[in-house]
mmCIF file of C-alpha atoms in Angstrom:
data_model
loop_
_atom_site.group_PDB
_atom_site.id
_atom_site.type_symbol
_atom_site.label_atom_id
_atom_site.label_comp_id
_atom_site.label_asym_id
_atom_site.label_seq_id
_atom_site.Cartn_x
_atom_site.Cartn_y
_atom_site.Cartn_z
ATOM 1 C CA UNK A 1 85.951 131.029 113.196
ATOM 2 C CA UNK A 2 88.576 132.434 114.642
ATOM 3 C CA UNK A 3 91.281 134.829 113.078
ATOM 4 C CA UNK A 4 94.260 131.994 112.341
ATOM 5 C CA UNK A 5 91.686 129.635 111.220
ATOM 6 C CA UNK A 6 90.868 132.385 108.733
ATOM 7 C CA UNK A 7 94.203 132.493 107.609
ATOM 8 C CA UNK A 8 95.053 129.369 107.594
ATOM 9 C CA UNK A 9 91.144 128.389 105.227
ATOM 10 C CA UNK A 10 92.800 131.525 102.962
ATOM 11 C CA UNK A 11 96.369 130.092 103.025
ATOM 12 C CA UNK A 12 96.589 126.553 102.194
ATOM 13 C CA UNK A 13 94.697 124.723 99.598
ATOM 14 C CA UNK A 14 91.727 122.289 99.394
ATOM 15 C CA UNK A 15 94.306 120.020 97.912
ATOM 16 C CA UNK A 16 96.507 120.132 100.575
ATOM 17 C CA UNK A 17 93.648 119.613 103.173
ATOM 18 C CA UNK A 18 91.833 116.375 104.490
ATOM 19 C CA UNK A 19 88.331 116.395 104.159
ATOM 20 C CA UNK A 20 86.538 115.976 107.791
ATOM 21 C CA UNK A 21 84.461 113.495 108.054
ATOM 22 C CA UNK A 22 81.104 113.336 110.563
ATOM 23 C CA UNK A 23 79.918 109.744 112.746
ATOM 24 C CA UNK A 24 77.483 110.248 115.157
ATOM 25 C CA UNK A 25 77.905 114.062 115.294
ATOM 26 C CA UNK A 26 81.303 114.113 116.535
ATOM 27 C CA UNK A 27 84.127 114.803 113.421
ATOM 28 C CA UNK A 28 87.002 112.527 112.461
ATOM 29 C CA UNK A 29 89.675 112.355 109.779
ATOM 30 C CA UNK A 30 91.278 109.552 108.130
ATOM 31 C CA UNK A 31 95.307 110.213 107.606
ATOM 32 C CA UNK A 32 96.935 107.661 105.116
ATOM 33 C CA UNK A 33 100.336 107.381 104.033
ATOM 34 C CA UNK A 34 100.344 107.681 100.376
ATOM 35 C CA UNK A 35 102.949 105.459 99.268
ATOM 36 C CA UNK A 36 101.465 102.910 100.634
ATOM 37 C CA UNK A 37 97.485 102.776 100.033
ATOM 38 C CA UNK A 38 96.533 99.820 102.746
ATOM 39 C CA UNK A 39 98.032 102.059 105.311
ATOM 40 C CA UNK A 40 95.499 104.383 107.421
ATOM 41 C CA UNK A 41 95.076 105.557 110.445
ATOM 42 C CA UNK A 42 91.284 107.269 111.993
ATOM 43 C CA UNK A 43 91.431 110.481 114.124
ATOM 44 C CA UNK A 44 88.224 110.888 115.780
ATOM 45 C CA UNK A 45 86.380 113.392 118.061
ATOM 46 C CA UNK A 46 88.279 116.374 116.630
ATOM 47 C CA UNK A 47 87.544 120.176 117.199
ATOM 48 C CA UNK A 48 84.610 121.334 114.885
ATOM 49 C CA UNK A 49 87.511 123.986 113.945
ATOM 50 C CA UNK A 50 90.093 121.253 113.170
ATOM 51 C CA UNK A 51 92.003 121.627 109.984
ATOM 52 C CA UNK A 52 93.976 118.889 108.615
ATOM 53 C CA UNK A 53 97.023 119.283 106.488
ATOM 54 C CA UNK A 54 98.841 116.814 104.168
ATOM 55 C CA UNK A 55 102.076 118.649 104.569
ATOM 56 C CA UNK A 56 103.949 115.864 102.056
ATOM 57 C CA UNK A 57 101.856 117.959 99.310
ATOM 58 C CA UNK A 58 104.481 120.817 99.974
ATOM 59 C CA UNK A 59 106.823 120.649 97.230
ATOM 60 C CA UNK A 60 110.636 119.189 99.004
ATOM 61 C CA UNK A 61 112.679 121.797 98.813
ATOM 62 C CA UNK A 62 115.620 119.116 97.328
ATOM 63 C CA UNK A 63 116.184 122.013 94.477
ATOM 64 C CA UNK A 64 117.386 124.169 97.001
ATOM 65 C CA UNK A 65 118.968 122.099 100.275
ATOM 66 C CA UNK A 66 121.272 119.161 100.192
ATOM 67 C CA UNK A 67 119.609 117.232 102.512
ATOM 68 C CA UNK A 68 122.555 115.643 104.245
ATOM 69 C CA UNK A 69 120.610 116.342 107.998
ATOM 70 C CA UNK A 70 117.244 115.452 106.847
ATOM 71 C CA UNK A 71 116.223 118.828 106.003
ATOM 72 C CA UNK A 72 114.301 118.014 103.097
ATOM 73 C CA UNK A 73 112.474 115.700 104.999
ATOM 74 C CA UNK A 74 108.454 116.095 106.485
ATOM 75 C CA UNK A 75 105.819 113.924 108.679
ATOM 76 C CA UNK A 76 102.711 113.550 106.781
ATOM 77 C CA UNK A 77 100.560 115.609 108.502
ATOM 78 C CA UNK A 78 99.650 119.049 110.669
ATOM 79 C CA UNK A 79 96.472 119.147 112.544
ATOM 80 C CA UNK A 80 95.793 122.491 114.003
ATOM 81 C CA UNK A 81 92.731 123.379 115.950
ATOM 82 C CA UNK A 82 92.438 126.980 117.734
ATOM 83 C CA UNK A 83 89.545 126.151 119.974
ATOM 84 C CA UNK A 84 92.210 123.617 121.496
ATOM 85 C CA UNK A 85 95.333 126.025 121.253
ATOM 86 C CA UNK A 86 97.402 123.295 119.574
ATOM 87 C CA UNK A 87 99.321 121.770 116.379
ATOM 88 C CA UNK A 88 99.913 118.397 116.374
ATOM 89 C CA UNK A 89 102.941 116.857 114.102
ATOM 90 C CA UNK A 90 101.823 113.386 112.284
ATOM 91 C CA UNK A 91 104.449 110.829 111.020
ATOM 92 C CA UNK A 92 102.290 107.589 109.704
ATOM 93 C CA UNK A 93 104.388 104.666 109.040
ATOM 94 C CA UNK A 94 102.634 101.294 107.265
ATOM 95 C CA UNK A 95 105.088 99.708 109.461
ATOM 96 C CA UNK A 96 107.934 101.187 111.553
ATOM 97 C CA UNK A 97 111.062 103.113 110.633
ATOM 98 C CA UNK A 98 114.399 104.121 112.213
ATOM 99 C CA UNK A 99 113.537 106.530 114.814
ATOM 100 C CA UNK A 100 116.096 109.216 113.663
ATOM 101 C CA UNK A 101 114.122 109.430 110.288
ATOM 102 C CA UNK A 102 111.139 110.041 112.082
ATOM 103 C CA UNK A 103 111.930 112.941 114.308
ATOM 104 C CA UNK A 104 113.450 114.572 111.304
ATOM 105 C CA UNK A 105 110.329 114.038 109.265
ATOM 106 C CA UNK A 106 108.535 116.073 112.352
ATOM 107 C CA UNK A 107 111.281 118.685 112.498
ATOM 108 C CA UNK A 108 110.640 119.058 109.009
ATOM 109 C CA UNK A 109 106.785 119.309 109.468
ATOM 110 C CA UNK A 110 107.103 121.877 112.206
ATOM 111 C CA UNK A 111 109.687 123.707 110.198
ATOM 112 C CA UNK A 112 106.765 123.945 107.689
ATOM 113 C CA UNK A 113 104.551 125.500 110.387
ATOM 114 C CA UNK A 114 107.062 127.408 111.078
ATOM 115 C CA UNK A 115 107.015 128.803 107.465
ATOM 116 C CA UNK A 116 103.262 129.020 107.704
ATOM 117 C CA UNK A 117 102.980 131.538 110.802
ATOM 118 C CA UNK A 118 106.004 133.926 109.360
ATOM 119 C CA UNK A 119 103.456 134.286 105.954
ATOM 120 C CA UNK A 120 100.357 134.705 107.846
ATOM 121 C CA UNK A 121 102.523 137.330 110.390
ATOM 122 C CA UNK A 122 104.196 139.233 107.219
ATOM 123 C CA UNK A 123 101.513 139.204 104.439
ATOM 124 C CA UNK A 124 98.511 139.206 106.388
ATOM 125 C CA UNK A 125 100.216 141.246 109.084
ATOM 126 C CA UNK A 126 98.818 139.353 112.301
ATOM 127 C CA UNK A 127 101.848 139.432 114.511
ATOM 128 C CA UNK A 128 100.145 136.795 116.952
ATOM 129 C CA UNK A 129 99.453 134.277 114.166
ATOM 130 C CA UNK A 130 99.646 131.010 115.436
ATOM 131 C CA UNK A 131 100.863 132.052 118.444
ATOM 132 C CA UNK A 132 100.691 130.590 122.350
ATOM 133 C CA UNK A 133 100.107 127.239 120.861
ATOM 134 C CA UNK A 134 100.954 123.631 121.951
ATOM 135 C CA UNK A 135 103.358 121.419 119.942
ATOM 136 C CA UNK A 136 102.286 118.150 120.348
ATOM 137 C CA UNK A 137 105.038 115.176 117.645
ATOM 138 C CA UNK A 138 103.454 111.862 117.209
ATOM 139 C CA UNK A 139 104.633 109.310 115.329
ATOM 140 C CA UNK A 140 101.860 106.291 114.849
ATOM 141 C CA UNK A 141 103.145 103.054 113.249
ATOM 142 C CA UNK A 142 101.911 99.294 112.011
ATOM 143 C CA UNK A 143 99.007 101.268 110.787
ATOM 144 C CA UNK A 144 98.596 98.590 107.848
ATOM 145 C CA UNK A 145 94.682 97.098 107.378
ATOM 146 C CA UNK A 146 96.167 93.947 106.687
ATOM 147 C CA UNK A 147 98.301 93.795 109.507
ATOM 148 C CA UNK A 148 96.412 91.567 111.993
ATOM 149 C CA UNK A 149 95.196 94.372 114.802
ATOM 150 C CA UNK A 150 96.580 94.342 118.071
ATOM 151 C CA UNK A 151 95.829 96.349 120.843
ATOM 152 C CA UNK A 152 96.683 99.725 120.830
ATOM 153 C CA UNK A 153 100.154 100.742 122.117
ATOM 154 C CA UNK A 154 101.053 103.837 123.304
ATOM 155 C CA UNK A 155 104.419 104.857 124.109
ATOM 156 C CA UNK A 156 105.216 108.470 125.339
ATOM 157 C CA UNK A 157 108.816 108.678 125.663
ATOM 158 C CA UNK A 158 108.068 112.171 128.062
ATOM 159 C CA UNK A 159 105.223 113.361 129.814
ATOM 160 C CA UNK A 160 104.824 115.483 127.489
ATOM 161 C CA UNK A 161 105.640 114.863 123.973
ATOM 162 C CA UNK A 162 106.363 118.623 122.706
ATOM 163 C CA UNK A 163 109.782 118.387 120.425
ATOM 164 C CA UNK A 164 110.133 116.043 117.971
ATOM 165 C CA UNK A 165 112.978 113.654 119.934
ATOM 166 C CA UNK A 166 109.938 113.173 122.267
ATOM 167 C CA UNK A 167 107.268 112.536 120.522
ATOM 168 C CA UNK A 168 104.348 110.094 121.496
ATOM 169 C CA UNK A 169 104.839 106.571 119.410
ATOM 170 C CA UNK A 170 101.239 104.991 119.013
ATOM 171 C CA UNK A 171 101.543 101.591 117.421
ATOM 172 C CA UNK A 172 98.882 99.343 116.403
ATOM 173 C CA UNK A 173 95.703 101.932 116.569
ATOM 174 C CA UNK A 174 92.322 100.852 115.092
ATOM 175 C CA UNK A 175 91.031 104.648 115.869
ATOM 176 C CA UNK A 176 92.886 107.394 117.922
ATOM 177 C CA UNK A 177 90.776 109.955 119.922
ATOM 178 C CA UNK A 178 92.059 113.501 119.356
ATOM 179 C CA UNK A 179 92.488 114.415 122.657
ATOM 180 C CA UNK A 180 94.857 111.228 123.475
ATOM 181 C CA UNK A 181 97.682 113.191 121.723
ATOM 182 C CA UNK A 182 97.582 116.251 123.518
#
């Protein structure tokens, strides 16, 4: 395991994780959106050091912020794999929202990150903690089970999706392979 990974097991909770999950010996994750429990969305073929984070488990910070730009705001999850060099930004949406929610929902997860590497570089004094990584934003909608399934749509709005105004918008997935969202 490498160094960040480390870290990262030490730093964040079991609570705050997604179990990985194993189908004919390759890994996967299910990411659901809580509010709404027919909602889900299967990663598969992810890194054997892939670690999974519910970032929506991180207490808003509404106490502290007003909110009026969306600051308070995260995406529902934060894959990060160091075999792959790369952090991918989950939004999942039961259906779809307005689009300037969504990138400040990722903004708000990779703020989070953000927060994440300046522990790991002050209290466990790694200055290269999470560092030289990809940022990869995704937001994957009509991920409902009782929505009737359509074929897979994927929509990058850049050739590469690496800030949250251009993230990749998946719609309609039965499964997602991990490496389709680099």
């Amino acid at each position: 395991m490498s160094r960040d990974m480390e870290i990262l097991a030490e730093l964040i909770k079991k609570t705050a994780q997604v179990e990985l999950k194993e189908e004919n010996g390759k890994l996967y994750a299910i990411l659901d959106e809580t509010q709404s429990p027919d909602s889900m969305v299967k990663i598969r073929n992810l890194p054997s050091d892939a670690l999974v984070i519910k970032v929506d488990q991180f207490r808003s910070p509404e106490d502290i912020f007003n909110g009026t730009k969306g600051e308070c705001r995260r995406a529902d999850y934060v894959i990060i794999s160091s075999e792959k060099r790369c952090i991918l930004y989950i939004e999942v949406k039961r259906t779809k929202d307005k689009w300037h929610k969504i990138v400040q929902q990722l903004r708000g997860a990779e703020c989070f990150v953000k927060y994440c590497q300046d522990i790991g570089k002050s209290f466990w004094k790694e200055s290269s903690f999470l560092a030289c990584y990809k940022h990869r934003f995704v937001s994957i909608g009509c991920t409902s089970i009782r929505i009737d399934k359509k074929k897979t749509r994927i929509d990058k709005n850049s050739p590469i999706h690496d800030s949250p105004d251009t993230a990749m918008k998946i719609a309609y997935p039965k499964y997602i392979l991990f490496n389709s969202l680099l």
